[in-house]
Short mmCIF file of C-alpha atoms and ligand atoms in Angstrom, two decimals:
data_model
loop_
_atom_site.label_atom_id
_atom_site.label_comp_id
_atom_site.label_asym_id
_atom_site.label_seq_id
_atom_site.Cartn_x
_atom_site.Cartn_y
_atom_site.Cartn_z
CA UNK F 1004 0.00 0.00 0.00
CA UNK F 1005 2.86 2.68 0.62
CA UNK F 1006 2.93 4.06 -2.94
CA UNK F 1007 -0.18 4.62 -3.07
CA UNK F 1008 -2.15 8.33 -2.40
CA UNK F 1009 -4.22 8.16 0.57
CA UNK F 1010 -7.63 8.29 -0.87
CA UNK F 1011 -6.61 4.57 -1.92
CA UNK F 1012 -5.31 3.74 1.17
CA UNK F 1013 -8.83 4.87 2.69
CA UNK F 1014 -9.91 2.28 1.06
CA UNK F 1015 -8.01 -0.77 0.56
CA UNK F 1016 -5.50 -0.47 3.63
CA UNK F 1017 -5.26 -3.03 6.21
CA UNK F 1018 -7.83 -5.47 4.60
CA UNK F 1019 -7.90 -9.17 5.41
CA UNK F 1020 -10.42 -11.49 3.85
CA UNK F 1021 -11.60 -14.31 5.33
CA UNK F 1022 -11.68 -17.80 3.41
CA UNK F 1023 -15.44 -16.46 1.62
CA UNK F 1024 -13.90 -13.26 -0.07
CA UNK F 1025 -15.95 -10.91 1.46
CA UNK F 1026 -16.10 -7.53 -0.40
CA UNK F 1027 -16.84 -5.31 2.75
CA UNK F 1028 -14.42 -5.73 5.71
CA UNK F 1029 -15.61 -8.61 8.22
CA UNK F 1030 -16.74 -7.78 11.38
CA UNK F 1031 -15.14 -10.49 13.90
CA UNK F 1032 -17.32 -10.01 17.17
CA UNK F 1033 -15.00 -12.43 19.13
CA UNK F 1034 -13.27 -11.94 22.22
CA UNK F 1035 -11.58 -15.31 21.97
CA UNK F 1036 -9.36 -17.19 19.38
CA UNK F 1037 -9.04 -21.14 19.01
CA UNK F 1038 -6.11 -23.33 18.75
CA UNK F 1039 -6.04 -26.40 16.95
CA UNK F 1040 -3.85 -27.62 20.01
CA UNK F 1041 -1.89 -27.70 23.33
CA UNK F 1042 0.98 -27.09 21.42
CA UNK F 1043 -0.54 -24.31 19.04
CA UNK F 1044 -1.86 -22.68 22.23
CA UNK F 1045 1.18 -22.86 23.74
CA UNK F 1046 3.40 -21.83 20.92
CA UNK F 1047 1.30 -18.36 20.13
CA UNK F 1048 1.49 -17.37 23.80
CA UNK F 1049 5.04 -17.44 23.18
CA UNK F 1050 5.49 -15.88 20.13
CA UNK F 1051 2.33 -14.45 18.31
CA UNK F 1052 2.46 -14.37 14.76
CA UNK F 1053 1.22 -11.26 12.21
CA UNK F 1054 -1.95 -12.96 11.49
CA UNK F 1055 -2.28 -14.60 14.99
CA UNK F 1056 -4.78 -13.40 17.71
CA UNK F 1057 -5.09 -14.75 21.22
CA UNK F 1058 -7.90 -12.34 23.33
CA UNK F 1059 -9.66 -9.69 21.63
CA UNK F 1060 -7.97 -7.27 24.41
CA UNK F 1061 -4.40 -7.70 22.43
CA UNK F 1062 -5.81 -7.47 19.09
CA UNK F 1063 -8.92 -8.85 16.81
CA UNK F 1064 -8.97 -9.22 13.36
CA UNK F 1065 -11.49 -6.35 12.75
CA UNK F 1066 -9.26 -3.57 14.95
CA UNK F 1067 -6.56 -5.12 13.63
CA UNK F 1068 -7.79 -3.71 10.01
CA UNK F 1069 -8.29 -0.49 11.41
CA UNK F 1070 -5.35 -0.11 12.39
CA UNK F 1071 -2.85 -1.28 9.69
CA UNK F 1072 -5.58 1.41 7.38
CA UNK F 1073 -4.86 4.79 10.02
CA UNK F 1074 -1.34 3.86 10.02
CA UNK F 1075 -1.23 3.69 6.33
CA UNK F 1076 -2.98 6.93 5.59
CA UNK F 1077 -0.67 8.58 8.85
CA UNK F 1078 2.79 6.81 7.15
CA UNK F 1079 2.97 5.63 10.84
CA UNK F 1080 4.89 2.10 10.39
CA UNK F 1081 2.49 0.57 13.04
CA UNK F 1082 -0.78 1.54 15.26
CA UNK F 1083 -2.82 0.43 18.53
CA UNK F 1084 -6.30 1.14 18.54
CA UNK F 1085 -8.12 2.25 22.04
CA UNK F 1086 -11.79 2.86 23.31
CA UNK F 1087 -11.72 6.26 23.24
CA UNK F 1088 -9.55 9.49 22.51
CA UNK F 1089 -9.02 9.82 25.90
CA UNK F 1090 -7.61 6.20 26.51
CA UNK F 1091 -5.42 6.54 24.06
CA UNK F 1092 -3.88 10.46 24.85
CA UNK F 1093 -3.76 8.45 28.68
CA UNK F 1094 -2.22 5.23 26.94
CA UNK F 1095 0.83 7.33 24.82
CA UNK F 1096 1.83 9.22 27.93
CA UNK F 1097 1.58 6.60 30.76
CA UNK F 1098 2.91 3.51 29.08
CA UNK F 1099 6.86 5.45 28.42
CA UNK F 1100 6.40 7.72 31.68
CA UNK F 1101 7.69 6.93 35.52
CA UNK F 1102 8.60 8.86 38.61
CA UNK F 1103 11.08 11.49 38.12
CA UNK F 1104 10.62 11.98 34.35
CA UNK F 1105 9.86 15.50 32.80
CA UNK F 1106 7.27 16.38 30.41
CA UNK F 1107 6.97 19.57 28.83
CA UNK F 1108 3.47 20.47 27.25
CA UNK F 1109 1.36 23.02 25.61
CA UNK F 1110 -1.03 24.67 27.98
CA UNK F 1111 -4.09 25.04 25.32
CA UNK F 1112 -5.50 21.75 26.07
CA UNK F 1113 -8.61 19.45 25.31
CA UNK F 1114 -9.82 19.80 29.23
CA UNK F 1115 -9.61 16.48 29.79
CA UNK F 1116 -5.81 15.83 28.47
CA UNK F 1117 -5.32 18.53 31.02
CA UNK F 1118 -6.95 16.44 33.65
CA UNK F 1119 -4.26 13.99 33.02
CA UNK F 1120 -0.95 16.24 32.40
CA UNK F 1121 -1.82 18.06 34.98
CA UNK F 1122 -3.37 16.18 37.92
CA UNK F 1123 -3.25 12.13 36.96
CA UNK F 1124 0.46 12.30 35.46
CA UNK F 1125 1.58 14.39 38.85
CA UNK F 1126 -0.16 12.24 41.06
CA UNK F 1127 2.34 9.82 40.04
CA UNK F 1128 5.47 11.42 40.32
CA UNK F 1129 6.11 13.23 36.83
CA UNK F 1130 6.92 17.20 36.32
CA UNK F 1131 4.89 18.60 34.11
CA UNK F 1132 5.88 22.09 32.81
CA UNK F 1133 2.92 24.02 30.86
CA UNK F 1134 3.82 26.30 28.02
CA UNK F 1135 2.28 28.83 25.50
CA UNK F 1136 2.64 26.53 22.48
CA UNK F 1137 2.80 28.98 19.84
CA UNK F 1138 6.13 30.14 21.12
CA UNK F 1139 9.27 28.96 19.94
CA UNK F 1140 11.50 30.53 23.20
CA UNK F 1141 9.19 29.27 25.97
CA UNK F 1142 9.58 25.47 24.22
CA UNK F 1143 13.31 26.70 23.88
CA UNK F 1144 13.34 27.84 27.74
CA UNK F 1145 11.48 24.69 29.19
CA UNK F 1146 12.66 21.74 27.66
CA UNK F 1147 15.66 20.02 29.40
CA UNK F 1148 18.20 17.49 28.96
CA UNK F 1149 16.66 14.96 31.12
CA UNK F 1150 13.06 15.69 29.39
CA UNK F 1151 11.45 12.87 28.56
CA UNK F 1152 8.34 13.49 26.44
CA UNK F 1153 7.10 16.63 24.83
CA UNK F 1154 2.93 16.84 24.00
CA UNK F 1155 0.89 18.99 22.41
CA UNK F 1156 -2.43 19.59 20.46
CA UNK F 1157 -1.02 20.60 16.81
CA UNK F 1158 -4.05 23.17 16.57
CA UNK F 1159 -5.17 23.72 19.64
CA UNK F 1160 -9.56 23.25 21.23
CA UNK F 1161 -11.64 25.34 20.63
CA UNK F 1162 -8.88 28.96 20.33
CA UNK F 1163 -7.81 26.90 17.25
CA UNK F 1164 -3.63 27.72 17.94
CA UNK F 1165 -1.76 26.18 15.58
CA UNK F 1166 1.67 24.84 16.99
CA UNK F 1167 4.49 24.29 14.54
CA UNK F 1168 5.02 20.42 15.07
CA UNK F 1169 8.49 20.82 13.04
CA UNK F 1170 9.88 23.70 15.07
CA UNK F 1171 8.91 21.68 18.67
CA UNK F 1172 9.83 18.02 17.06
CA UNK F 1173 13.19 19.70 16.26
CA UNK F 1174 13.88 20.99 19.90
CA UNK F 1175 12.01 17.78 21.22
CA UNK F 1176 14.51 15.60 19.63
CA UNK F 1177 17.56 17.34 20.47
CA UNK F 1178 17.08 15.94 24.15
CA UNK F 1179 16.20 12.99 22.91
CA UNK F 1180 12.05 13.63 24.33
CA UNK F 1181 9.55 11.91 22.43
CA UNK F 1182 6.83 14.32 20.72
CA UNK F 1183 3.63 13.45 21.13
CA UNK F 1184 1.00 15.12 19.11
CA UNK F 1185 -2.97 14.79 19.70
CA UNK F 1186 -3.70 15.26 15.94
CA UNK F 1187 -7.59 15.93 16.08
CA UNK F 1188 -8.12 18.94 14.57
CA UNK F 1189 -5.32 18.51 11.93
CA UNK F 1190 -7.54 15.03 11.19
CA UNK F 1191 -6.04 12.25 9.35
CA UNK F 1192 -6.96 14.06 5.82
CA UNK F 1193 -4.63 16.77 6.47
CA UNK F 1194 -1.55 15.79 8.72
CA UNK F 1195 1.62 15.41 7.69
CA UNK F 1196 2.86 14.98 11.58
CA UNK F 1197 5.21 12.40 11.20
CA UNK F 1198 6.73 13.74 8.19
CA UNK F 1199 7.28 16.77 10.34
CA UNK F 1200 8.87 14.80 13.07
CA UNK F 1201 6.34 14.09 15.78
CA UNK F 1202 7.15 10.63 17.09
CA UNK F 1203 3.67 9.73 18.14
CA UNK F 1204 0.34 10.62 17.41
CA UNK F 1205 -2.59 10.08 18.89
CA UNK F 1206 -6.64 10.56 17.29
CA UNK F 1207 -9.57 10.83 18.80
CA UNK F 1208 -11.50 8.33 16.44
CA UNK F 1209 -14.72 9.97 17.78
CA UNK F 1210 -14.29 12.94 15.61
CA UNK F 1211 -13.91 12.78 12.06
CA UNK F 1212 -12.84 9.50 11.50
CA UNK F 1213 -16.38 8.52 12.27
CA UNK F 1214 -17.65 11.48 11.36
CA UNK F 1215 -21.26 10.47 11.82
CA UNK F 1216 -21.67 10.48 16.19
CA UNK F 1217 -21.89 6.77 16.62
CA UNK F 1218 -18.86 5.35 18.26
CA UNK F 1219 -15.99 6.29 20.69
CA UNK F 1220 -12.59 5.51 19.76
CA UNK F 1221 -8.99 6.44 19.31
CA UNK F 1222 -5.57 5.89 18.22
CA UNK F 1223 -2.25 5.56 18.91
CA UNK F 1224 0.58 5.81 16.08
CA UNK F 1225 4.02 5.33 15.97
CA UNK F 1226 7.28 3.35 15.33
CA UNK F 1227 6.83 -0.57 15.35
CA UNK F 1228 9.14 -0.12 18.63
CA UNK F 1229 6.48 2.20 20.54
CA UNK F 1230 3.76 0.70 19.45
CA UNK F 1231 4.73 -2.63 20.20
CA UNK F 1232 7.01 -2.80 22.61
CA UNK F 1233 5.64 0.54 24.48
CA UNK F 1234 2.31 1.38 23.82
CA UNK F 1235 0.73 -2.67 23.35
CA UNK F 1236 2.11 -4.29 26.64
CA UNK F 1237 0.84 -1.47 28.25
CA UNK F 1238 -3.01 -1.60 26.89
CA UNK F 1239 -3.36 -4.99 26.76
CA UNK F 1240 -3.12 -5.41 30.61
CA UNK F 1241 -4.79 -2.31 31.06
CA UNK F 1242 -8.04 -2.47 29.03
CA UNK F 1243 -8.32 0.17 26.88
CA UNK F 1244 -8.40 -1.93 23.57
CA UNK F 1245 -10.96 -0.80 21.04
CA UNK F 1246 -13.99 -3.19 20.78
CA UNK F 1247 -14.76 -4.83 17.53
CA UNK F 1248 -17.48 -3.90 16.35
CA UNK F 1249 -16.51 -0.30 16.68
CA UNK F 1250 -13.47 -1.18 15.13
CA UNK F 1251 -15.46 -2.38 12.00
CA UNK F 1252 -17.63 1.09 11.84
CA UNK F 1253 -14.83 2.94 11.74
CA UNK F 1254 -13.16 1.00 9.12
CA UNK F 1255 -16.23 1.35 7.09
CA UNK F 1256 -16.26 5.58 7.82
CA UNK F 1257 -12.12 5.81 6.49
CA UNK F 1258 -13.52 4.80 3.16
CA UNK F 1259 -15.47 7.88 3.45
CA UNK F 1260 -13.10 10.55 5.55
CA UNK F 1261 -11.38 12.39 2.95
CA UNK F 1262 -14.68 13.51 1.10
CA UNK F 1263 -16.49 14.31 4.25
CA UNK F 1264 -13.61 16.05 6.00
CA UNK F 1265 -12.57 18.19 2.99
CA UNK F 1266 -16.52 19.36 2.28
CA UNK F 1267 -16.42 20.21 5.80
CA UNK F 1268 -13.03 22.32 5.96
CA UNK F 1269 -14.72 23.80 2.54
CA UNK F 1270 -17.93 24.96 4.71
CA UNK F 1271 -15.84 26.00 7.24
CA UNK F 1272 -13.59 28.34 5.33
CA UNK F 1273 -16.99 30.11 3.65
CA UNK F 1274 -18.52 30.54 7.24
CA UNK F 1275 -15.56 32.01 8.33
CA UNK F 1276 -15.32 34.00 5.01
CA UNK F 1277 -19.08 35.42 5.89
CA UNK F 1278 -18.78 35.81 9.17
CA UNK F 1279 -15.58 37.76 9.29
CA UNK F 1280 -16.46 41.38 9.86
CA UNK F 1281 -20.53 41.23 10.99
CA UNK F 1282 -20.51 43.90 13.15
CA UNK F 1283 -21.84 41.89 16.32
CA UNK F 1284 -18.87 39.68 16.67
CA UNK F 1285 -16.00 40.53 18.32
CA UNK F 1286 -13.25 37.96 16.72
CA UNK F 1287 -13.79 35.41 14.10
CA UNK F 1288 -11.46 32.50 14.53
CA UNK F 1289 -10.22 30.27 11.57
CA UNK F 1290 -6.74 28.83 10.83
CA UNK F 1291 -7.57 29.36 7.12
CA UNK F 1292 -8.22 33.18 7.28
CA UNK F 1293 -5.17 34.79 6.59
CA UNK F 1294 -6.32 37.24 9.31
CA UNK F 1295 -5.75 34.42 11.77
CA UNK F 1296 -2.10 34.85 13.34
CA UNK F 1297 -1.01 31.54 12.37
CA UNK F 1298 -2.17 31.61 8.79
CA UNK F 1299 0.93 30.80 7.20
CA UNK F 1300 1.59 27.46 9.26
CA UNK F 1301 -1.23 26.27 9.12
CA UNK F 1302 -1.05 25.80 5.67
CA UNK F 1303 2.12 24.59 5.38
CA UNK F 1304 1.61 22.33 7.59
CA UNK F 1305 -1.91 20.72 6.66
CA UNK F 1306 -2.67 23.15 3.39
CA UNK F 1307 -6.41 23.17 5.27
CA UNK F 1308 -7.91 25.70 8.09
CA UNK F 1309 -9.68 22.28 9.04
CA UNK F 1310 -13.46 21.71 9.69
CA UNK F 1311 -14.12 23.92 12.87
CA UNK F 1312 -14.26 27.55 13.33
CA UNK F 1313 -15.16 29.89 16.54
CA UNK F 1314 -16.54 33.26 17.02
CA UNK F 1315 -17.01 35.52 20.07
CA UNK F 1316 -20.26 36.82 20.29
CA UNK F 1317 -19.19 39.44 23.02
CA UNK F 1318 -20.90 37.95 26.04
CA UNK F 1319 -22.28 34.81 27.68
CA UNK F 1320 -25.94 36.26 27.30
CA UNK F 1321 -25.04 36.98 23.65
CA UNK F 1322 -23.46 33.48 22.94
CA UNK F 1323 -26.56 31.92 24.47
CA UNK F 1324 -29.20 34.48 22.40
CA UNK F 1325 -27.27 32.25 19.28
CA UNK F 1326 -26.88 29.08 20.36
CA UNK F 1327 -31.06 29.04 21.21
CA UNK F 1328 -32.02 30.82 18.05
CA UNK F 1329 -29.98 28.06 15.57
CA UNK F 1330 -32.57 25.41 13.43
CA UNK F 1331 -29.65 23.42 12.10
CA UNK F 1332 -27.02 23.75 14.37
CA UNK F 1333 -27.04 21.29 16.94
CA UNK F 1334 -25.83 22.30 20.24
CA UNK F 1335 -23.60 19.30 21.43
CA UNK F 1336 -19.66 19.10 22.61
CA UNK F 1337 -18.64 16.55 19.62
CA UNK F 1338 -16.35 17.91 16.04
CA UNK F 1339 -16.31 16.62 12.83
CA UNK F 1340 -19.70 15.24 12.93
CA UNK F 1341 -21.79 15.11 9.30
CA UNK F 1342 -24.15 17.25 11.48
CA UNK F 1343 -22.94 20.77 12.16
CA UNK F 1344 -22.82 21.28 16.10
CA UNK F 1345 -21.85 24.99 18.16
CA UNK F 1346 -20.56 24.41 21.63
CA UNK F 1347 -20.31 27.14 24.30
CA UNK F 1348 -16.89 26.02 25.29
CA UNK F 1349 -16.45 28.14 28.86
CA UNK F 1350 -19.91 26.73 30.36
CA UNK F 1351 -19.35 23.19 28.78
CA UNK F 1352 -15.99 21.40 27.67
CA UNK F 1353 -13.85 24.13 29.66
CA UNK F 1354 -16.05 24.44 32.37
CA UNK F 1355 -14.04 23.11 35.15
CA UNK F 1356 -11.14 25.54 34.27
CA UNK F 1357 -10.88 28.42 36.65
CA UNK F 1358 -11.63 31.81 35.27
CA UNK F 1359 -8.33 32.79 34.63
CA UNK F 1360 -7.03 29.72 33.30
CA UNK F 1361 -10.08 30.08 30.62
CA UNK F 1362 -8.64 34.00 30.20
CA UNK F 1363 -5.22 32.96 30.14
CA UNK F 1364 -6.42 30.85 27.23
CA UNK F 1365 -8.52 33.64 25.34
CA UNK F 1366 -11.47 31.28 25.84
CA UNK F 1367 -13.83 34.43 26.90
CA UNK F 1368 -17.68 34.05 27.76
CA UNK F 1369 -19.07 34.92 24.78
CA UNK F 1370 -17.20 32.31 22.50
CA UNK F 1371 -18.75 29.85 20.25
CA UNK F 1372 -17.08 26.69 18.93
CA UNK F 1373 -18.73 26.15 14.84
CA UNK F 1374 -18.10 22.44 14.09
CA UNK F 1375 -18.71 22.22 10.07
CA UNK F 1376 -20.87 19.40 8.90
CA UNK F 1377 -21.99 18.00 5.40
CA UNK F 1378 -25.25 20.10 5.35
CA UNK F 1379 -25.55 23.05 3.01
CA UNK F 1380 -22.89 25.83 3.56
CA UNK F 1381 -25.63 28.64 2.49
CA UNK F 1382 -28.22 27.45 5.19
CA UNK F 1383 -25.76 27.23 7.61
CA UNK F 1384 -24.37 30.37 7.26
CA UNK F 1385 -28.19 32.30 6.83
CA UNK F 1386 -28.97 30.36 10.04
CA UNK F 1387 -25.41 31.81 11.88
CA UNK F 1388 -26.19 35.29 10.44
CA UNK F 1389 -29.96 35.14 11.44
CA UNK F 1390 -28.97 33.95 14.90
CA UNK F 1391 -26.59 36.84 15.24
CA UNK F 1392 -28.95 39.34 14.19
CA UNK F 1393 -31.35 38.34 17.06
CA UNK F 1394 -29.03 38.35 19.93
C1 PLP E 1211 -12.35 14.78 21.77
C2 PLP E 1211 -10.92 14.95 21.98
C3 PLP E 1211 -10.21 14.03 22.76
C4 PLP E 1211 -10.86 12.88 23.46
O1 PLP E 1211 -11.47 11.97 22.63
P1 PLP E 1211 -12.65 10.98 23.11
O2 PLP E 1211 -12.82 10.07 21.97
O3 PLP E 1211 -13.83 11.83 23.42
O4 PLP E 1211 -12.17 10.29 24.34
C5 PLP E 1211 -8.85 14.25 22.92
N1 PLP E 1211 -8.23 15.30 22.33
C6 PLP E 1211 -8.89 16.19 21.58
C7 PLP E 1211 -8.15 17.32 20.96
C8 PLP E 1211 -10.26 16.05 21.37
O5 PLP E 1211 -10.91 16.94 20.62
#
């Protein structure tokens, strides 16, 4: 598969028929696998072949397929799938962390991979130094030889910062710290992460991958050595393997990722486009506007704003006015879903920050988050600009 463009690899990676030559991937609800013998038994347990399962918790035929297809479109040389985003930004950073080890991260953070940088992974014994990720000298100033791991969200939820993966890989790797990236918003479409130099990164499958609200999931990527000698002993005797039949939807919605997540980043960048300038928003947010301070890197390093957008309506009473006169939008806390959704981040997903964490990070009270979906990019923007109006 690795000469291939990723559209094909969408759709052909990781497949494995069974004996009847099914066309669409096979959904093996199994948690067990049986041997022929004592001896077969004994002799996977010991070594476990390519094409050898023994409990659906190490692998399955089904998330095995998954995985081999992220890793091809990511040019990751291996993958371990997990049950949700979170299990697998907890699964990356636990498995290759101890007592005593550094980390250095980016403080514009998904508020639960705060939850476990900043009060699970210190719990335990690790330092954890937070800095502004979109500058180079506070990386510069804060990583140290004996840093172990460097993480970050390459654009960051929902004050969409985009972090320069090659830049931070480069003074990462210079310590020898592995870079972690959780690649959400960049999407599988549009990363280029490892080419960039991250060492691992990590998906929330949840999003666009599935695209369509159905599932949890996530994924780790990396070298054959993380993954398998890292990231998989780790998992498999914790529990957070990815169950099968997710597994197989989410095969099924790769096929379909790269038309549904470009449309998307297409809506998005004409909703910003409108918006930009109405006179009762305060800031328009969007990667793909060159107004937006990291313009430039952004599209060097996806070529794509992505598929969400936020605005700041000027106050909470304001933010709520538009979030309760929307018909299409939904008002939910998932991205990347077919079905456009607006989230009022500082009451909801960033709640539990304290106010000046959530000023620290620009997320004010009267921001809106603008997930893009596949409906109509007129009626969603009449129905923004009609909301707006009115509050
Ligand atoms: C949603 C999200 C996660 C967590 O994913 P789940 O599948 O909900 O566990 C992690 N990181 C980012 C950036 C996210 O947007």
């Amino acid at each position: 598969m690795t000469d291939y463009k990723r559209r094909t690899k969408a759709v052909h990676g990781g497949i494995r028929r069974s004996q009847y030559g099914e066309v669409s991937e096979a959904m093996f609800l199994t948690q067990g696998f049986v041997y022929e013998t004592a001896e077969s038994a004994e002799a996977r347990f010991i070594e476990c072949g390519e094409d050898e399962f023994i409990y659906a918790r190490y692998g399955n035929p089904t998330v095995r397929m998954f995985e081999e297809r992220v890793a091809a479109l990511e040019g990751a040389e291996d993958a371990f799938a997990t049950a949700s985003g979170m299990a697998a930004v907890n699964a990356a950073l636990t498995a290759m962390l101890k007592a005593g080890d550094h980390v250095v991260s980016a403080k514009a953070l998904f508020g639960s991979c705060l939850y476990i940088l900043e009060t699970v992974l210190t719990r335990y014994g690790v330092e954890v130094t937070f800095v502004d990720g979109t500058d180079l000298d506070a990386w510069k100033a804060a990583i140290r030889p004996d840093t172990k791991a460097v993480f970050f969200e390459s654009v960051s939820n929902p004050t969409l910062e985009v972090i320069d993966i090659e830049a931070v890989s480069r003074l990462g790797h210079e310590v020898g710290a592995t870079v972690i990236v959780d690649n959400v918003f960049a999407t599988p479409t549009f990363s280029r992460s490892i080419e960039l130099g991250a060492d691992v990164v990590v998906y929330s499958a949840t999003k666009h991958i599935d695209g369509q609200g159905r599932v949890l999931g996530g994924v780790i990527l990396g070298t054959r050595e993380f993954i398998r000698k890292v990231a998989e002993p780790y998992l498999k005797h914790t529990g957070g393997s990815m169950s099968p039949f997710s597994a197989w939807l989410l095969l099924k919605s790769l096929e379909t990722m790269d038309l549904r997540v470009r449309a998307q980043a297409e809506t998005a960048l004409a909703l910003a486009k409108g918006l930009e300038g109405n006179p009762k928003l305060d800031r328009v947010i969007y990667p793909g506007l060159p107004a937006h301070p990291n313009h430039a890197l952004a599209m060097e390093q996806t070529g794509s704003g992505g598929t969400v957008l936020s605005v700041d309506c000027g106050s909470k009473e304001a933010a709520f006015k538009v979030l309760n006169a929307l018909e299409i939008w939904t008002i939910s806390n998932n991205l990347g879903d077919a079905k456009s959704i607006v989230t009022h981040p500082a009451t909801t997903t960033h709640q539990r920050l304290t106010e000046e964490q959530r000023a620290d990070l620009g997320i004010t009270p009267g921001l809106i988050r603008l997930s893009a979906g596949l409906e109509d990019a007129g009626d969603l923007l009449s129905d923004l600009e009609t909301a707006i109006a009115q509050a």
